[in-house]
Tab-separated table of N, CA and C in Angstrom:
chain	number	residue	atom	x	y	z
X	1	UNK	N	-15.878	-83.458	19.377
X	1	UNK	CA	-16.588	-82.296	19.859
X	1	UNK	C	-15.675	-81.365	20.647
X	2	UNK	N	-14.737	-81.946	21.402
X	2	UNK	CA	-13.804	-81.118	22.142
X	2	UNK	C	-13.024	-80.200	21.222
X	3	UNK	N	-12.723	-80.703	20.041
X	3	UNK	CA	-11.986	-79.896	19.082
X	3	UNK	C	-12.825	-78.725	18.610
X	4	UNK	N	-14.111	-78.956	18.365
X	4	UNK	CA	-14.968	-77.867	17.928
X	4	UNK	C	-15.076	-76.801	19.005
X	5	UNK	N	-15.218	-77.214	20.260
X	5	UNK	CA	-15.282	-76.243	21.340
X	5	UNK	C	-13.974	-75.470	21.410
X	6	UNK	N	-12.868	-76.180	21.294
X	6	UNK	CA	-11.562	-75.528	21.314
X	6	UNK	C	-11.436	-74.577	20.134
X	7	UNK	N	-11.890	-75.011	18.953
X	7	UNK	CA	-11.839	-74.142	17.789
X	7	UNK	C	-12.668	-72.889	18.017
X	8	UNK	N	-13.833	-73.024	18.650
X	8	UNK	CA	-14.669	-71.868	18.959
X	8	UNK	C	-13.966	-70.921	19.901
X	9	UNK	N	-13.283	-71.477	20.891
X	9	UNK	CA	-12.542	-70.649	21.836
X	9	UNK	C	-11.388	-69.950	21.122
X	10	UNK	N	-10.739	-70.655	20.203
X	10	UNK	CA	-9.648	-70.054	19.446
X	10	UNK	C	-10.187	-68.915	18.579
X	11	UNK	N	-11.342	-69.117	17.956
X	11	UNK	CA	-11.941	-68.066	17.139
X	11	UNK	C	-12.261	-66.858	18.005
X	12	UNK	N	-12.823	-67.088	19.203
X	12	UNK	CA	-13.125	-65.979	20.107
X	12	UNK	C	-11.844	-65.282	20.539
X	13	UNK	N	-10.830	-66.061	20.837
X	13	UNK	CA	-9.546	-65.476	21.244
X	13	UNK	C	-8.966	-64.638	20.114
X	14	UNK	N	-9.025	-65.158	18.904
X	14	UNK	CA	-8.474	-64.422	17.773
X	14	UNK	C	-9.280	-63.151	17.515
X	15	UNK	N	-10.590	-63.183	17.793
X	15	UNK	CA	-11.396	-61.978	17.625
X	15	UNK	C	-10.902	-60.887	18.562
X	16	UNK	N	-10.630	-61.251	19.804
X	16	UNK	CA	-10.134	-60.255	20.743
X	16	UNK	C	-8.699	-59.875	20.422
X	17	UNK	N	-7.921	-60.826	19.988
X	17	UNK	CA	-6.565	-60.515	19.552
X	17	UNK	C	-6.647	-59.504	18.412
X	18	UNK	N	-7.599	-59.687	17.521
X	18	UNK	CA	-7.774	-58.764	16.406
X	18	UNK	C	-8.072	-57.361	16.876
X	19	UNK	N	-8.791	-57.272	18.001
X	19	UNK	CA	-9.119	-55.945	18.461
X	19	UNK	C	-8.072	-55.362	19.364
X	20	UNK	N	-7.277	-56.181	20.007
X	20	UNK	CA	-6.297	-55.653	20.935
X	20	UNK	C	-4.862	-55.867	20.514
X	21	UNK	N	-4.575	-56.971	19.867
X	21	UNK	CA	-3.168	-57.245	19.642
X	21	UNK	C	-2.813	-57.719	18.248
X	22	UNK	N	-3.754	-58.000	17.408
X	22	UNK	CA	-3.414	-58.370	16.038
X	22	UNK	C	-4.006	-57.346	15.108
X	23	UNK	N	-4.025	-56.146	15.570
X	23	UNK	CA	-4.756	-55.067	14.949
X	23	UNK	C	-4.134	-54.448	13.744
X	24	UNK	N	-4.131	-53.177	13.780
X	24	UNK	CA	-3.842	-52.356	12.621
X	24	UNK	C	-2.382	-52.451	12.204
X	25	UNK	N	-2.158	-53.030	11.084
X	25	UNK	CA	-0.809	-53.086	10.525
X	25	UNK	C	-0.611	-51.875	9.635
X	26	UNK	N	0.549	-51.263	9.702
X	26	UNK	CA	0.790	-50.092	8.867
X	26	UNK	C	0.990	-50.477	7.414
X	27	UNK	N	1.313	-51.732	7.178
X	27	UNK	CA	1.390	-52.196	5.809
X	27	UNK	C	0.376	-53.300	5.638
X	28	UNK	N	-0.184	-53.429	4.498
X	28	UNK	CA	-1.196	-54.434	4.259
X	28	UNK	C	-0.605	-55.775	3.885
X	29	UNK	N	0.622	-56.045	4.293
X	29	UNK	CA	1.267	-57.310	3.960
X	29	UNK	C	0.440	-58.482	4.436
X	30	UNK	N	0.658	-59.612	3.848
X	30	UNK	CA	-0.132	-60.786	4.166
X	30	UNK	C	0.319	-61.424	5.469
X	31	UNK	N	0.205	-60.659	6.564
X	31	UNK	CA	0.353	-61.179	7.923
X	31	UNK	C	1.667	-61.841	8.208
X	32	UNK	N	1.612	-62.771	9.139
X	32	UNK	CA	2.807	-63.495	9.514
X	32	UNK	C	3.691	-62.660	10.391
X	33	UNK	N	4.909	-63.078	10.510
X	33	UNK	CA	5.850	-62.415	11.406
X	33	UNK	C	6.579	-61.310	10.674
X	34	UNK	N	5.878	-60.218	10.446
X	34	UNK	CA	6.470	-59.057	9.806
X	34	UNK	C	7.326	-58.342	10.835
X	35	UNK	N	8.588	-58.656	10.908
X	35	UNK	CA	9.484	-58.058	11.891
X	35	UNK	C	10.180	-56.857	11.296
X	36	UNK	N	9.432	-55.773	11.186
X	36	UNK	CA	10.053	-54.546	10.710
X	36	UNK	C	10.935	-53.996	11.815
X	37	UNK	N	11.726	-53.006	11.502
X	37	UNK	CA	12.648	-52.450	12.483
X	37	UNK	C	11.915	-51.816	13.650
X	38	UNK	N	10.634	-51.462	13.491
X	38	UNK	CA	9.888	-50.825	14.564
X	38	UNK	C	9.845	-51.717	15.795
X	39	UNK	N	9.456	-52.965	15.659
X	39	UNK	CA	9.316	-53.846	16.802
X	39	UNK	C	10.668	-54.238	17.363
X	40	UNK	N	11.567	-54.680	16.536
X	40	UNK	CA	12.842	-55.180	17.013
X	40	UNK	C	13.713	-54.142	17.692
X	41	UNK	N	13.770	-52.933	17.151
X	41	UNK	CA	14.699	-51.940	17.668
X	41	UNK	C	14.139	-51.128	18.822
X	42	UNK	N	12.834	-51.197	19.079
X	42	UNK	CA	12.251	-50.365	20.108
X	42	UNK	C	11.592	-51.190	21.210
X	43	UNK	N	12.030	-52.399	21.411
X	43	UNK	CA	11.464	-53.255	22.435
X	43	UNK	C	11.683	-52.635	23.806
X	44	UNK	N	10.686	-52.754	24.671
X	44	UNK	CA	10.708	-52.131	25.990
X	44	UNK	C	10.796	-53.192	27.082
X	45	UNK	N	11.337	-52.812	28.237
X	45	UNK	CA	11.399	-53.733	29.372
X	45	UNK	C	10.017	-53.867	30.008
X	46	UNK	N	9.853	-54.893	30.823
X	46	UNK	CA	8.585	-55.103	31.542
X	46	UNK	C	8.254	-53.884	32.392
X	47	UNK	N	9.240	-53.335	33.096
X	47	UNK	CA	9.011	-52.167	33.954
X	47	UNK	C	8.589	-50.951	33.129
X	48	UNK	N	9.200	-50.764	31.958
X	48	UNK	CA	8.826	-49.643	31.095
X	48	UNK	C	7.390	-49.783	30.606
X	49	UNK	N	7.006	-50.986	30.184
X	49	UNK	CA	5.643	-51.215	29.699
X	49	UNK	C	4.642	-50.971	30.832
X	50	UNK	N	4.947	-51.466	32.014
X	50	UNK	CA	4.095	-51.272	33.195
X	50	UNK	C	3.888	-49.771	33.446
X	51	UNK	N	4.966	-49.011	33.426
X	51	UNK	CA	4.897	-47.569	33.669
X	51	UNK	C	4.088	-46.860	32.589
X	52	UNK	N	4.244	-47.272	31.359
X	52	UNK	CA	3.517	-46.656	30.244
X	52	UNK	C	2.015	-46.888	30.375
X	53	UNK	N	1.600	-48.126	30.658
X	53	UNK	CA	0.181	-48.474	30.615
X	53	UNK	C	-0.587	-48.229	31.909
X	54	UNK	N	0.034	-48.479	33.042
X	54	UNK	CA	-0.685	-48.507	34.326
X	54	UNK	C	-1.357	-47.180	34.666
X	55	UNK	N	-2.622	-47.294	35.058
X	55	UNK	CA	-3.382	-46.137	35.505
X	55	UNK	C	-3.916	-45.261	34.395
X	56	UNK	N	-3.850	-45.732	33.162
X	56	UNK	CA	-4.289	-44.924	32.015
X	56	UNK	C	-5.275	-45.706	31.143
X	57	UNK	N	-6.075	-44.947	30.425
X	57	UNK	CA	-6.952	-45.523	29.404
X	57	UNK	C	-6.290	-45.340	28.047
X	58	UNK	N	-6.358	-46.387	27.240
X	58	UNK	CA	-5.718	-46.394	25.923
X	58	UNK	C	-6.733	-46.730	24.840
X	59	UNK	N	-6.721	-45.972	23.760
X	59	UNK	CA	-7.498	-46.308	22.565
X	59	UNK	C	-6.700	-47.343	21.782
X	60	UNK	N	-7.385	-48.342	21.263
X	60	UNK	CA	-6.721	-49.317	20.396
X	60	UNK	C	-7.428	-49.328	19.055
X	61	UNK	N	-6.667	-49.632	18.021
X	61	UNK	CA	-7.217	-49.724	16.675
X	61	UNK	C	-6.652	-50.956	16.006
X	62	UNK	N	-7.567	-51.797	15.549
X	62	UNK	CA	-7.202	-52.988	14.815
X	62	UNK	C	-7.946	-53.003	13.497
X	63	UNK	N	-7.756	-54.034	12.695
X	63	UNK	CA	-8.406	-54.073	11.385
X	63	UNK	C	-9.914	-54.274	11.486
X	64	UNK	N	-10.389	-54.883	12.581
X	64	UNK	CA	-11.811	-55.190	12.704
X	64	UNK	C	-12.507	-54.460	13.836
X	65	UNK	N	-11.758	-53.903	14.776
X	65	UNK	CA	-12.367	-53.287	15.943
X	65	UNK	C	-11.540	-52.118	16.455
X	66	UNK	N	-12.240	-51.245	17.148
X	66	UNK	CA	-11.594	-50.162	17.881
X	66	UNK	C	-12.229	-50.118	19.254
X	67	UNK	N	-11.575	-49.464	20.182
X	67	UNK	CA	-12.145	-49.346	21.512
X	67	UNK	C	-11.165	-48.728	22.477
X	68	UNK	N	-11.471	-48.906	23.766
X	68	UNK	CA	-10.671	-48.323	24.827
X	68	UNK	C	-10.419	-49.358	25.909
X	69	UNK	N	-9.199	-49.403	26.416
X	69	UNK	CA	-8.859	-50.281	27.538
X	69	UNK	C	-8.269	-49.439	28.659
X	70	UNK	N	-8.795	-49.635	29.867
X	70	UNK	CA	-8.223	-49.042	31.067
X	70	UNK	C	-7.341	-50.096	31.711
X	71	UNK	N	-6.053	-49.817	31.837
X	71	UNK	CA	-5.101	-50.718	32.475
X	71	UNK	C	-4.881	-50.240	33.910
X	72	UNK	N	-5.552	-50.881	34.873
X	72	UNK	CA	-5.428	-50.485	36.277
X	72	UNK	C	-4.072	-50.913	36.828
X	73	UNK	N	-3.612	-50.199	37.838
X	73	UNK	CA	-2.308	-50.494	38.428
X	73	UNK	C	-2.262	-51.844	39.126
X	74	UNK	N	-3.426	-52.379	39.510
X	74	UNK	CA	-3.470	-53.681	40.195
X	74	UNK	C	-3.447	-54.870	39.241
X	75	UNK	N	-3.311	-54.616	37.932
X	75	UNK	CA	-3.260	-55.697	36.954
X	75	UNK	C	-4.616	-56.086	36.389
X	76	UNK	N	-5.660	-55.366	36.757
X	76	UNK	CA	-6.970	-55.620	36.158
X	76	UNK	C	-7.166	-54.646	34.993
X	77	UNK	N	-8.108	-54.971	34.122
X	77	UNK	CA	-8.396	-54.081	32.994
X	77	UNK	C	-9.888	-54.074	32.710
X	78	UNK	N	-10.314	-53.020	32.077
X	78	UNK	CA	-11.693	-52.888	31.616
X	78	UNK	C	-11.614	-52.501	30.153
X	79	UNK	N	-12.250	-53.300	29.299
X	79	UNK	CA	-12.167	-53.102	27.852
X	79	UNK	C	-13.553	-52.767	27.316
X	80	UNK	N	-13.630	-51.708	26.529
X	80	UNK	CA	-14.855	-51.366	25.829
X	80	UNK	C	-14.572	-51.418	24.336
X	81	UNK	N	-15.265	-52.323	23.652
X	81	UNK	CA	-15.098	-52.478	22.207
X	81	UNK	C	-16.232	-51.719	21.533
X	82	UNK	N	-15.880	-50.751	20.710
X	82	UNK	CA	-16.874	-49.915	20.055
X	82	UNK	C	-17.911	-50.769	19.332
X	83	UNK	N	-19.188	-50.517	19.639
X	83	UNK	CA	-20.282	-51.203	18.975
X	83	UNK	C	-20.529	-52.621	19.431
X	84	UNK	N	-19.757	-53.126	20.405
X	84	UNK	CA	-19.926	-54.515	20.839
X	84	UNK	C	-20.230	-54.641	22.319
X	85	UNK	N	-19.500	-53.959	23.165
X	85	UNK	CA	-19.743	-54.047	24.591
X	85	UNK	C	-18.460	-53.980	25.397
X	86	UNK	N	-18.554	-54.394	26.667
X	86	UNK	CA	-17.413	-54.323	27.571
X	86	UNK	C	-17.102	-55.686	28.169
X	87	UNK	N	-15.881	-55.822	28.641
X	87	UNK	CA	-15.458	-56.997	29.387
X	87	UNK	C	-14.346	-56.576	30.334
X	88	UNK	N	-14.116	-57.409	31.329
X	88	UNK	CA	-13.015	-57.187	32.261
X	88	UNK	C	-11.894	-58.145	31.906
X	89	UNK	N	-10.706	-57.829	32.390
X	89	UNK	CA	-9.582	-58.704	32.125
X	89	UNK	C	-8.484	-58.527	33.147
X	90	UNK	N	-7.368	-59.170	32.856
X	90	UNK	CA	-6.162	-59.058	33.666
X	90	UNK	C	-5.006	-58.794	32.708
X	91	UNK	N	-3.989	-58.104	33.206
X	91	UNK	CA	-2.837	-57.834	32.369
X	91	UNK	C	-1.571	-57.889	33.200
X	92	UNK	N	-0.473	-58.178	32.518
X	92	UNK	CA	0.850	-58.191	33.126
X	92	UNK	C	1.857	-57.926	32.019
X	93	UNK	N	3.085	-57.664	32.410
X	93	UNK	CA	4.116	-57.411	31.415
X	93	UNK	C	5.275	-58.376	31.600
X	94	UNK	N	5.960	-58.619	30.506
X	94	UNK	CA	7.232	-59.327	30.466
X	94	UNK	C	8.141	-58.448	29.623
X	95	UNK	N	9.428	-58.668	29.680
X	95	UNK	CA	10.308	-57.852	28.844
X	95	UNK	C	9.866	-57.934	27.391
X	96	UNK	N	9.539	-56.778	26.834
X	96	UNK	CA	9.148	-56.701	25.432
X	96	UNK	C	7.751	-57.198	25.129
X	97	UNK	N	6.937	-57.536	26.165
X	97	UNK	CA	5.613	-58.113	25.895
X	97	UNK	C	4.542	-57.579	26.832
X	98	UNK	N	3.336	-57.447	26.277
X	98	UNK	CA	2.125	-57.188	27.035
X	98	UNK	C	1.322	-58.485	27.034
X	99	UNK	N	0.913	-58.931	28.217
X	99	UNK	CA	0.122	-60.160	28.348
X	99	UNK	C	-1.245	-59.789	28.885
X	100	UNK	N	-2.296	-60.354	28.280
X	100	UNK	CA	-3.670	-60.033	28.671
X	100	UNK	C	-4.549	-61.263	28.626
X	101	UNK	N	-5.568	-61.272	29.498
X	101	UNK	CA	-6.648	-62.251	29.425
X	101	UNK	C	-7.953	-61.484	29.571
X	102	UNK	N	-9.044	-62.085	29.080
X	102	UNK	CA	-10.329	-61.394	29.093
X	102	UNK	C	-11.442	-62.332	29.533
X	103	UNK	N	-12.343	-61.807	30.359
X	103	UNK	CA	-13.502	-62.561	30.818
X	103	UNK	C	-14.487	-62.737	29.671
X	104	UNK	N	-15.341	-63.768	29.761
X	104	UNK	CA	-16.391	-63.938	28.746
X	104	UNK	C	-17.304	-62.714	28.696
X	105	UNK	N	-17.756	-62.381	27.511
X	105	UNK	CA	-18.679	-61.267	27.295
X	105	UNK	C	-19.630	-61.627	26.158
X	106	UNK	N	-20.615	-62.505	26.450
X	106	UNK	CA	-21.552	-62.914	25.398
X	106	UNK	C	-22.305	-61.696	24.860
X	107	UNK	N	-22.662	-61.641	23.606
X	107	UNK	CA	-22.442	-62.671	22.605
X	107	UNK	C	-21.141	-62.506	21.818
X	108	UNK	N	-20.447	-61.408	21.962
X	108	UNK	CA	-19.285	-61.145	21.097
X	108	UNK	C	-18.006	-61.819	21.564
X	109	UNK	N	-17.927	-62.224	22.833
X	109	UNK	CA	-16.744	-62.928	23.335
X	109	UNK	C	-17.212	-63.984	24.341
X	110	UNK	N	-17.944	-64.993	23.857
X	110	UNK	CA	-18.604	-65.934	24.765
X	110	UNK	C	-17.665	-66.779	25.620
X	111	UNK	N	-16.488	-67.099	25.151
X	111	UNK	CA	-15.590	-67.961	25.907
X	111	UNK	C	-14.471	-67.236	26.631
X	112	UNK	N	-14.424	-65.913	26.502
X	112	UNK	CA	-13.302	-65.187	27.073
X	112	UNK	C	-12.025	-65.513	26.323
X	113	UNK	N	-10.904	-65.035	26.845
X	113	UNK	CA	-9.604	-65.280	26.221
X	113	UNK	C	-8.593	-65.575	27.318
X	114	UNK	N	-7.864	-66.698	27.220
X	114	UNK	CA	-6.834	-67.001	28.226
X	114	UNK	C	-5.648	-66.047	28.078
X	115	UNK	N	-4.822	-65.991	29.103
X	115	UNK	CA	-3.653	-65.104	29.096
X	115	UNK	C	-2.800	-65.384	27.857
X	116	UNK	N	-2.555	-64.327	27.096
X	116	UNK	CA	-1.750	-64.394	25.875
X	116	UNK	C	-0.819	-63.194	25.858
X	117	UNK	N	0.381	-63.373	25.337
X	117	UNK	CA	1.386	-62.314	25.321
X	117	UNK	C	1.723	-61.910	23.893
X	118	UNK	N	1.996	-60.616	23.712
X	118	UNK	CA	2.277	-60.055	22.397
X	118	UNK	C	3.440	-59.077	22.500
X	119	UNK	N	4.262	-58.975	21.471
X	119	UNK	CA	5.348	-57.991	21.482
X	119	UNK	C	4.779	-56.587	21.695
X	120	UNK	N	5.440	-55.799	22.507
X	120	UNK	CA	5.003	-54.432	22.799
X	120	UNK	C	6.170	-53.496	22.528
X	121	UNK	N	5.921	-52.440	21.755
X	121	UNK	CA	6.990	-51.507	21.393
X	121	UNK	C	6.410	-50.123	21.130
X	122	UNK	N	7.293	-49.155	20.994
X	122	UNK	CA	6.864	-47.827	20.587
X	122	UNK	C	6.325	-47.921	19.161
X	123	UNK	N	5.292	-47.136	18.897
X	123	UNK	CA	4.705	-47.128	17.560
X	123	UNK	C	5.410	-46.170	16.635
X	124	UNK	N	4.949	-46.117	15.408
X	124	UNK	CA	5.542	-45.246	14.400
X	124	UNK	C	5.237	-43.780	14.670
X	125	UNK	N	4.038	-43.483	15.177
X	125	UNK	CA	3.651	-42.098	15.463
X	125	UNK	C	4.070	-41.723	16.884
X	126	UNK	N	4.432	-40.479	17.105
X	126	UNK	CA	4.790	-40.046	18.459
X	126	UNK	C	3.649	-40.309	19.442
X	127	UNK	N	3.978	-40.828	20.620
X	127	UNK	CA	2.971	-41.097	21.641
X	127	UNK	C	2.156	-42.352	21.400
X	128	UNK	N	2.494	-43.124	20.386
X	128	UNK	CA	1.756	-44.358	20.111
X	128	UNK	C	2.619	-45.562	20.465
X	129	UNK	N	1.935	-46.679	20.677
X	129	UNK	CA	2.604	-47.941	20.998
X	129	UNK	C	1.938	-49.035	20.193
X	130	UNK	N	2.632	-50.137	20.074
X	130	UNK	CA	2.115	-51.272	19.343
X	130	UNK	C	2.175	-52.508	20.222
X	131	UNK	N	1.059	-53.250	20.270
X	131	UNK	CA	1.013	-54.561	20.926
X	131	UNK	C	0.655	-55.528	19.812
X	132	UNK	N	1.597	-56.380	19.447
X	132	UNK	CA	1.402	-57.179	18.235
X	132	UNK	C	1.333	-56.198	17.078
X	133	UNK	N	0.190	-56.152	16.405
X	133	UNK	CA	-0.002	-55.210	15.315
X	133	UNK	C	-1.033	-54.137	15.657
X	134	UNK	N	-1.612	-54.190	16.848
X	134	UNK	CA	-2.602	-53.182	17.247
X	134	UNK	C	-1.886	-51.900	17.669
X	135	UNK	N	-2.473	-50.778	17.303
X	135	UNK	CA	-1.919	-49.474	17.642
X	135	UNK	C	-2.655	-48.923	18.858
X	136	UNK	N	-1.887	-48.468	19.844
X	136	UNK	CA	-2.427	-47.892	21.081
X	136	UNK	C	-2.049	-46.411	21.156
X	137	UNK	N	-3.009	-45.556	21.522
X	137	UNK	CA	-2.745	-44.162	21.821
X	137	UNK	C	-3.505	-43.811	23.102
X	138	UNK	N	-2.991	-42.853	23.867
X	138	UNK	CA	-3.652	-42.471	25.113
X	138	UNK	C	-5.043	-41.935	24.802
X	139	UNK	N	-6.043	-42.420	25.545
X	139	UNK	CA	-7.415	-41.936	25.376
X	139	UNK	C	-7.522	-40.548	25.995
X	140	UNK	N	-8.293	-39.677	25.367
X	140	UNK	CA	-8.416	-38.327	25.920
X	140	UNK	C	-9.597	-38.204	26.839
């Protein structure tokens, strides 16, 4: 039974990853570690990522969800997933990575998501960024 609960938590985590960090791939390749030159050559430092995100709201687009995340300067976040609801979270940066966790938000995110880190880089379009495969643009 512990495995089923863990599997449920993993499914919930992957759902949020899908909306925030395993999102929109510019190519429809069959997943995996698609290390195109975009991620490798444009990796940012922790301080750069902090400066980019802190105090701003960002639109995210993934294959299954879109929404907006406010990254507060104190490391807290507020996420609104279009058509699903909102949740709070925490965020931090490491060199080349954005790390996030999310509070439970039943029914769409019943178990929350533990702190997970994803590669963060400049996106293909001007003013865009990528966390994993999700595309981020400044919310207007």
